[in-house]
PDB file of C-alpha atoms in Angstrom:
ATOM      1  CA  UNK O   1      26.513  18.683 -19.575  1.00 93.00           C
ATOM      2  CA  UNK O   2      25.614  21.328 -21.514  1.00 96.00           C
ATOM      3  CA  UNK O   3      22.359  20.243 -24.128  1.00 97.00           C
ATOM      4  CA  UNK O   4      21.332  21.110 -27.351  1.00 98.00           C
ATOM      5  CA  UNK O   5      18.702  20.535 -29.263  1.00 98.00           C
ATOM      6  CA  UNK O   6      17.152  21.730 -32.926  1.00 97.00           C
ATOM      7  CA  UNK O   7      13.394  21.105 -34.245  1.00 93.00           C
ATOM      8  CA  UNK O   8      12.660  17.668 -33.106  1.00 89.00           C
ATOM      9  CA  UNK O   9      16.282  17.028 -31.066  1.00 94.00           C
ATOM     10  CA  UNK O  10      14.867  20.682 -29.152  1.00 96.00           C
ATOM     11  CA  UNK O  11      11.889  18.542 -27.999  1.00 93.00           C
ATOM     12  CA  UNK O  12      13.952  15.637 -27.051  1.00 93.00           C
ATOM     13  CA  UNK O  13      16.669  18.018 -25.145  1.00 97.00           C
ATOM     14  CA  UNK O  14      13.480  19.524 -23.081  1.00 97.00           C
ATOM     15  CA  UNK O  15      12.473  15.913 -22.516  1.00 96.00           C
ATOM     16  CA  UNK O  16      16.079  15.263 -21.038  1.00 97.00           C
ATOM     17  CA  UNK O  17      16.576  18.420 -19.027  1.00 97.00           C
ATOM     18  CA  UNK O  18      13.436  17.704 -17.196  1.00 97.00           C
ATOM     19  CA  UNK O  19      14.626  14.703 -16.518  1.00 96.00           C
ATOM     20  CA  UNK O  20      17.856  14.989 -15.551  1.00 95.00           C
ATOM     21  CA  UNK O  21      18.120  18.545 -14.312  1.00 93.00           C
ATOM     22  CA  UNK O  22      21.247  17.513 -11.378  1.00 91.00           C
ATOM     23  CA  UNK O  23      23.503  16.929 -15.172  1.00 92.00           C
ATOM     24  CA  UNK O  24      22.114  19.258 -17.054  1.00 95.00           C
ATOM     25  CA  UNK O  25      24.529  22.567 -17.032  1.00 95.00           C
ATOM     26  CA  UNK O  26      22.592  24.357 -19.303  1.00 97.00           C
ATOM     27  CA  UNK O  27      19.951  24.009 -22.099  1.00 98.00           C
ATOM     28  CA  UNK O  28      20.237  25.819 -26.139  1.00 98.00           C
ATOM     29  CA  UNK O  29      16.905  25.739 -28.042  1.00 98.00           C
ATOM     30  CA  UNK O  30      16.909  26.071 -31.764  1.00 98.00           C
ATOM     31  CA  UNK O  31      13.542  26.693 -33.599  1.00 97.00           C
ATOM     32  CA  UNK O  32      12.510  23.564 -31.113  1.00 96.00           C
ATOM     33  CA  UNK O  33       9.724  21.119 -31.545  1.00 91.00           C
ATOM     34  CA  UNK O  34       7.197  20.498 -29.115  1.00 90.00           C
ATOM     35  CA  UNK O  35       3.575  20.536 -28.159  1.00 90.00           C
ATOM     36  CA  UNK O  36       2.690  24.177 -27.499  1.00 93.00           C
ATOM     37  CA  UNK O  37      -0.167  26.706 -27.237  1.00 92.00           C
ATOM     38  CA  UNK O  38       0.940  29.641 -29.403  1.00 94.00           C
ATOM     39  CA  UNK O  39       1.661  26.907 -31.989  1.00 90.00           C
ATOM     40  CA  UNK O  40      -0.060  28.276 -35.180  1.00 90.00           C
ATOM     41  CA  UNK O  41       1.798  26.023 -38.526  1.00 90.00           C
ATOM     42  CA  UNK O  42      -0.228  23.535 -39.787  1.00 86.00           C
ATOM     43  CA  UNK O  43       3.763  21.405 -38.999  1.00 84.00           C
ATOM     44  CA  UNK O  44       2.942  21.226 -35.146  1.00 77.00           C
ATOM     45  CA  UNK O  45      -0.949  20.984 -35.090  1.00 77.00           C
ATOM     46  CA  UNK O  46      -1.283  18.581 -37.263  1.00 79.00           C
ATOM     47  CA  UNK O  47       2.444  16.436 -37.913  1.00 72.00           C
ATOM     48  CA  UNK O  48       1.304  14.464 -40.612  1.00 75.00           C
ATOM     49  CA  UNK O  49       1.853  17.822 -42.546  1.00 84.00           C
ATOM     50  CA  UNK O  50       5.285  17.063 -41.788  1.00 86.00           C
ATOM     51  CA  UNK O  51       5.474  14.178 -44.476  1.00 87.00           C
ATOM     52  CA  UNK O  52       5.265  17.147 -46.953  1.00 89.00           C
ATOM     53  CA  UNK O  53       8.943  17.693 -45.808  1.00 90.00           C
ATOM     54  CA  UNK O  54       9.344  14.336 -46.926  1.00 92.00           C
ATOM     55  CA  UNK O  55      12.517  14.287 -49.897  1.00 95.00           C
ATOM     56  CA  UNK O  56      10.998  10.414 -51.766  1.00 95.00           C
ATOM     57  CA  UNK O  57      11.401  11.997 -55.569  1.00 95.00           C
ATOM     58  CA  UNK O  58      14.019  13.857 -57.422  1.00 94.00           C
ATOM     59  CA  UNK O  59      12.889  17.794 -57.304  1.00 93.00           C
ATOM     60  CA  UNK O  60      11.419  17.396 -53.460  1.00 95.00           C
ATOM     61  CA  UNK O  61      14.633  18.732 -51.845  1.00 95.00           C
ATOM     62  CA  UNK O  62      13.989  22.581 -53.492  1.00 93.00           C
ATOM     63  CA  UNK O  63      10.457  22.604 -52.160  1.00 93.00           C
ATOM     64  CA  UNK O  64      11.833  21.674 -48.471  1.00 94.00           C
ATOM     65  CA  UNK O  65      15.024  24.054 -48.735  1.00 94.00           C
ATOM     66  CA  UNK O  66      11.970  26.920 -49.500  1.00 93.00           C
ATOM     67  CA  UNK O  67      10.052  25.504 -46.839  1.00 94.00           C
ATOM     68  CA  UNK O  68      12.123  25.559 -44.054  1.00 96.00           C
ATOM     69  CA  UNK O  69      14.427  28.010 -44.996  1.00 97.00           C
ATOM     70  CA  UNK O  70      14.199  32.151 -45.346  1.00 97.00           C
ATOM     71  CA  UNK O  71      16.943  32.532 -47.993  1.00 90.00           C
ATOM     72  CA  UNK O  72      18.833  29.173 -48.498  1.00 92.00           C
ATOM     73  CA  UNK O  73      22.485  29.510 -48.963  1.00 87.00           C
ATOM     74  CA  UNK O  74      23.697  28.615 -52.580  1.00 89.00           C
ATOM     75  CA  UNK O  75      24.921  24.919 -52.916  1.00 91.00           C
ATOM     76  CA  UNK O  76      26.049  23.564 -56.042  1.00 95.00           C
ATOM     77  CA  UNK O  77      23.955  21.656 -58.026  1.00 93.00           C
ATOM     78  CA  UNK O  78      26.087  18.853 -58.227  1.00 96.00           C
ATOM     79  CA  UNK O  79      26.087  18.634 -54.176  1.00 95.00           C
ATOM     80  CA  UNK O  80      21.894  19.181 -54.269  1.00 94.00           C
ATOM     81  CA  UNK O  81      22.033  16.354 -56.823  1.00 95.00           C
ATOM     82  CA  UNK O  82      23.866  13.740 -54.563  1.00 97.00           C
ATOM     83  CA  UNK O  83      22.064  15.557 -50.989  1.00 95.00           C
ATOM     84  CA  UNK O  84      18.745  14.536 -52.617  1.00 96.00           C
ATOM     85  CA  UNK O  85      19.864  11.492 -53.790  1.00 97.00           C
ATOM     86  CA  UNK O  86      20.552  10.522 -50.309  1.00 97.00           C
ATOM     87  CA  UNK O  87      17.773  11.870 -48.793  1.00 96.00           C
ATOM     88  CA  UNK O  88      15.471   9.750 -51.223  1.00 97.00           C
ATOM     89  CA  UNK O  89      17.264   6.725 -50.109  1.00 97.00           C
ATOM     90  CA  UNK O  90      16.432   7.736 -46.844  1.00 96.00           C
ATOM     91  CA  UNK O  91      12.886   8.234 -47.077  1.00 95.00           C
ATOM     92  CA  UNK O  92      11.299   5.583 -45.502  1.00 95.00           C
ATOM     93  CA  UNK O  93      13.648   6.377 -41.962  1.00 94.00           C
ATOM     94  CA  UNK O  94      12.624   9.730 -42.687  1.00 90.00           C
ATOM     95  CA  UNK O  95       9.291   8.729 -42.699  1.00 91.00           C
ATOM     96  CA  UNK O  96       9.222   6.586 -39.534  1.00 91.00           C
ATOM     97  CA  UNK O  97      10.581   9.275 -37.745  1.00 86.00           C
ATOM     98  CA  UNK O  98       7.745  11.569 -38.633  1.00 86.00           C
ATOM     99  CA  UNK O  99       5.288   8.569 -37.983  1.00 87.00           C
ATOM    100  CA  UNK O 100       6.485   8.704 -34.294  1.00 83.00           C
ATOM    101  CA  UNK O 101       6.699  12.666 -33.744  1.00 81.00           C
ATOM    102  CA  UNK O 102       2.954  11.908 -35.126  1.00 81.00           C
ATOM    103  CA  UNK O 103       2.401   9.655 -32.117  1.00 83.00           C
ATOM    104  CA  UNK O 104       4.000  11.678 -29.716  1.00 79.00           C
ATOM    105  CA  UNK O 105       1.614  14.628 -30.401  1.00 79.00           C
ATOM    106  CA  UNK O 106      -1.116  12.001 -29.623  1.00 84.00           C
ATOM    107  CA  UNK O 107       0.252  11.206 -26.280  1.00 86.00           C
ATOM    108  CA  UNK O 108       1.130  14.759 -24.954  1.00 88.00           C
ATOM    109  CA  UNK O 109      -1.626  17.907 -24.821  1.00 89.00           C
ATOM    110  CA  UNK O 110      -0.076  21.284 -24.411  1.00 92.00           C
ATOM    111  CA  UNK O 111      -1.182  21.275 -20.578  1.00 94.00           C
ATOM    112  CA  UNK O 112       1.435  18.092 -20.093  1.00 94.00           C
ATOM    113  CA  UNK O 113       3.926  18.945 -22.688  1.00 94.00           C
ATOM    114  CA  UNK O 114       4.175  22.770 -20.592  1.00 96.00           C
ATOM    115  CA  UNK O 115       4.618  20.471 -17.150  1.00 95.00           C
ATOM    116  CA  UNK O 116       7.592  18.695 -18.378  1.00 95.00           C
ATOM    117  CA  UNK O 117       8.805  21.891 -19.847  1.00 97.00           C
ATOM    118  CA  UNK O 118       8.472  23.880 -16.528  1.00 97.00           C
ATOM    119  CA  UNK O 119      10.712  21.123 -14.755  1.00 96.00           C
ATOM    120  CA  UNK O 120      13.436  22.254 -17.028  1.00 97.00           C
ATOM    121  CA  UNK O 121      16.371  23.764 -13.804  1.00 95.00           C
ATOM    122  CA  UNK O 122      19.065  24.648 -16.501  1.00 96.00           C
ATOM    123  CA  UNK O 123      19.837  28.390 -17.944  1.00 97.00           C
ATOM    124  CA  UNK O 124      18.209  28.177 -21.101  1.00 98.00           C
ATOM    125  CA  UNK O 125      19.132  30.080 -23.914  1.00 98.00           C
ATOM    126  CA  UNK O 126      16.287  30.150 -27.158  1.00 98.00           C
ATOM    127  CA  UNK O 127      17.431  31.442 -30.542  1.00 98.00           C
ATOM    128  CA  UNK O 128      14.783  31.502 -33.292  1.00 98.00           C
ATOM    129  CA  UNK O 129      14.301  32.544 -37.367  1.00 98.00           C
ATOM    130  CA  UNK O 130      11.429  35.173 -36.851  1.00 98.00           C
ATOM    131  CA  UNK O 131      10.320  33.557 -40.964  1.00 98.00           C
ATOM    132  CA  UNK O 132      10.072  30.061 -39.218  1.00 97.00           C
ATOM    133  CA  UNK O 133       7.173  28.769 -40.983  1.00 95.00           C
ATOM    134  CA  UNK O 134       7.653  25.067 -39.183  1.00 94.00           C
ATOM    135  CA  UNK O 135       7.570  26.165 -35.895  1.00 95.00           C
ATOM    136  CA  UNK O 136       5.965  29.729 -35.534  1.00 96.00           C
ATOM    137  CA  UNK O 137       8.438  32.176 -33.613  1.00 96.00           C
ATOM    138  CA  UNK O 138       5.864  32.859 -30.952  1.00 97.00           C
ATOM    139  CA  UNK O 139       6.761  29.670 -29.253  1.00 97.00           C
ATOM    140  CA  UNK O 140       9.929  31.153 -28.447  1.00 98.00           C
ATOM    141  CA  UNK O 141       8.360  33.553 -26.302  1.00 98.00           C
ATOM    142  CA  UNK O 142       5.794  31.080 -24.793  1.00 97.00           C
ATOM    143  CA  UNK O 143       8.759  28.384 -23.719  1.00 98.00           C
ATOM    144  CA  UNK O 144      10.865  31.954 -22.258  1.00 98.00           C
ATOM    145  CA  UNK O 145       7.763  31.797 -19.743  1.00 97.00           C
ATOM    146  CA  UNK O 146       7.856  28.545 -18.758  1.00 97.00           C
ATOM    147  CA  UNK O 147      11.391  27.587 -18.329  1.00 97.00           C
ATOM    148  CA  UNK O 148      12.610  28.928 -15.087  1.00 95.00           C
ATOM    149  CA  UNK O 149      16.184  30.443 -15.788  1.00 96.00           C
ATOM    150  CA  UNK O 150      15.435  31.270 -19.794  1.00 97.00           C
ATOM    151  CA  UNK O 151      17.068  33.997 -21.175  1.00 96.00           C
ATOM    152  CA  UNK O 152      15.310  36.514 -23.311  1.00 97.00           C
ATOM    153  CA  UNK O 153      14.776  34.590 -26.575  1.00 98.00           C
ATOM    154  CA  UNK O 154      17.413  35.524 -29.589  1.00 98.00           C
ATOM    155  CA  UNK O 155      14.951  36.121 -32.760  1.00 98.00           C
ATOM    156  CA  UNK O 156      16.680  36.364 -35.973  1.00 98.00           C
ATOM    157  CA  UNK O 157      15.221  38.290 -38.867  1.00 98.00           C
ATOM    158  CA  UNK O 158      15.273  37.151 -42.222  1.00 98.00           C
ATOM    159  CA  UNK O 159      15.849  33.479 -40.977  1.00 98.00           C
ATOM    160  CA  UNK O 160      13.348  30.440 -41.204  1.00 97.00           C
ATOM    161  CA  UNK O 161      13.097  27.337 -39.493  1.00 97.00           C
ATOM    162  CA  UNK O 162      17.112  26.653 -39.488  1.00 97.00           C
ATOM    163  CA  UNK O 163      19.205  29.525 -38.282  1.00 97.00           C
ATOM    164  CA  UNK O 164      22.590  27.479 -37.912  1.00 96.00           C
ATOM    165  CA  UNK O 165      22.788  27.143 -41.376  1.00 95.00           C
ATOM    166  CA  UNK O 166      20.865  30.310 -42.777  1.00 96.00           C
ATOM    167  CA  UNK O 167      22.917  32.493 -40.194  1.00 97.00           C
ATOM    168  CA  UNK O 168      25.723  30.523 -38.386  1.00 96.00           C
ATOM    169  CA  UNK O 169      27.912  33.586 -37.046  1.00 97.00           C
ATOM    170  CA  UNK O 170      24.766  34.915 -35.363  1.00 98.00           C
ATOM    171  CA  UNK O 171      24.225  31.384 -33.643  1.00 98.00           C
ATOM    172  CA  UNK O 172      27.151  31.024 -32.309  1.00 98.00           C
ATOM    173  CA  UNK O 173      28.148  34.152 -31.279  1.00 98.00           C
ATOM    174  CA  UNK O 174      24.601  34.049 -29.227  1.00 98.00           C
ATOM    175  CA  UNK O 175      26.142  30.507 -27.758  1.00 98.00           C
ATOM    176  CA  UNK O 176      29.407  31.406 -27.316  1.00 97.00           C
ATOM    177  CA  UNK O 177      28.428  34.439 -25.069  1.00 97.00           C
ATOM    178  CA  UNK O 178      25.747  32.288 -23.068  1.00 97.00           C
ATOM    179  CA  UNK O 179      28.155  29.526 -21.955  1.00 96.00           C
ATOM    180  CA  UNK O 180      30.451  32.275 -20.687  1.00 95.00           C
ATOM    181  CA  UNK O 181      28.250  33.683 -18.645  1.00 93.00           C
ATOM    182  CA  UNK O 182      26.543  29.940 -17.451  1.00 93.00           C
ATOM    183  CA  UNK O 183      29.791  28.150 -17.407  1.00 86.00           C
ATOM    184  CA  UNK O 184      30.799  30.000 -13.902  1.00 79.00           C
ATOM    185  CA  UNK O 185      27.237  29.207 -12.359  1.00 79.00           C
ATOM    186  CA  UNK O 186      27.234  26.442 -10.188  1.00 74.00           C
ATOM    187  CA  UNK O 187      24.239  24.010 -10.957  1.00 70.00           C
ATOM    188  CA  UNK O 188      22.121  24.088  -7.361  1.00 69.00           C
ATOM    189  CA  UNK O 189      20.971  20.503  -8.578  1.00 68.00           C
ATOM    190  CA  UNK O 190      24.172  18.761  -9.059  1.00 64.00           C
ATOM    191  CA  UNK O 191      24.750  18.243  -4.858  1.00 63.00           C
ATOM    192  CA  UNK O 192      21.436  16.187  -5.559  1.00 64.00           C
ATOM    193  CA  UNK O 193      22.489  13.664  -7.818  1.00 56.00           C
ATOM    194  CA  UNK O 194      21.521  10.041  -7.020  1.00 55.00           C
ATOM    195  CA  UNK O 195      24.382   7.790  -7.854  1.00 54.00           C
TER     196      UNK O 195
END
């Protein structure tokens, strides 16, 4: 299986890798979420920052668009409208959700979070917005060294915390060319695999 993960899904794709490296073909890491030591935003040291991301009144959505994006793509207003509208109705799921990334910063230090992360087996490919101001780019670099069979990290420039949307072609040309090479390796694990 080949896994993917963005921001918070990133941390939960580590999470499943290192748990299941015998089906995990290979690993894609998008501006990922975690509990690391080059971590400088006030996002991952403290996550109740993250409520600030939080769309609960009309006008929220432009400050998070700014936030977590370099240059956001124009959308029509009429779109934003009914996107926010959503998202408001949405808060309080929203809100859960950061409630438990909270906890799970409480329950992992970097020291355990890096152990899980260096049981990761699968070719790894990272791809970052060098402007991430969520997750600082730096962490690319730090997860390159722990995961075994990473790649050299993919940072974009002029691209924040979401670099499918702010610059798609580059994201999936970077893909595209990793599973070609990884799709021929054989996964050493997979002869392991408890049924």
């Amino acid at each position: 299986m080949n896994v993917v993960g963005h921001s918070l899904g990133g941390a939960i794709a580590m999470f499943y890798a290192s748990q299941y490296p015998y089906d995990t073909k290979s690993l894609f890491l998008l501006s990922s979420g975690g509990v690391f030591k080059s971590n400088n935003t006030s996002y991952l040291k403290t996550p109740v920052y993250l409520k600030q991301l939080l769309v609960a009144q009309a006008g929220d959505l432009n400050f998070v668009m700014n936030k977590v994006m370099y240059n956001p793509p124009f959308t029509p207003s009429i779109i934003n409208n009914e996107r926010e509208k959503l998202l408001i109705l949405k808060a309080q799921d929203t809100k859960r959700v950061i409630d438990q990334i909270d906890a799970l910063n409480k329950l992992y230090t970097t020291t355990s979070f890096a152990t899980m992360v260096r049981n990761i087996e699968a070719p790894t490919l990272i791809v970052w917005g060098k402007q991430d101001q969520i997750v600082n780019m730096e962490v690319a670099q730090e997860l390159k060294t722990m995961i075994k069979r990473s790649e050299t990290p993919v940072i974009l420039d002029r691209v924040g915390h979401m670099p499918l949307l702010e610059a798609p072609d580059k994201v999936v040309d970077a893909y595209l060319s990793f599973l070609d090479k990884v799709q021929l390796q054989k996964n050493p694990l997979a002869d392991q695999k408890i049924l």
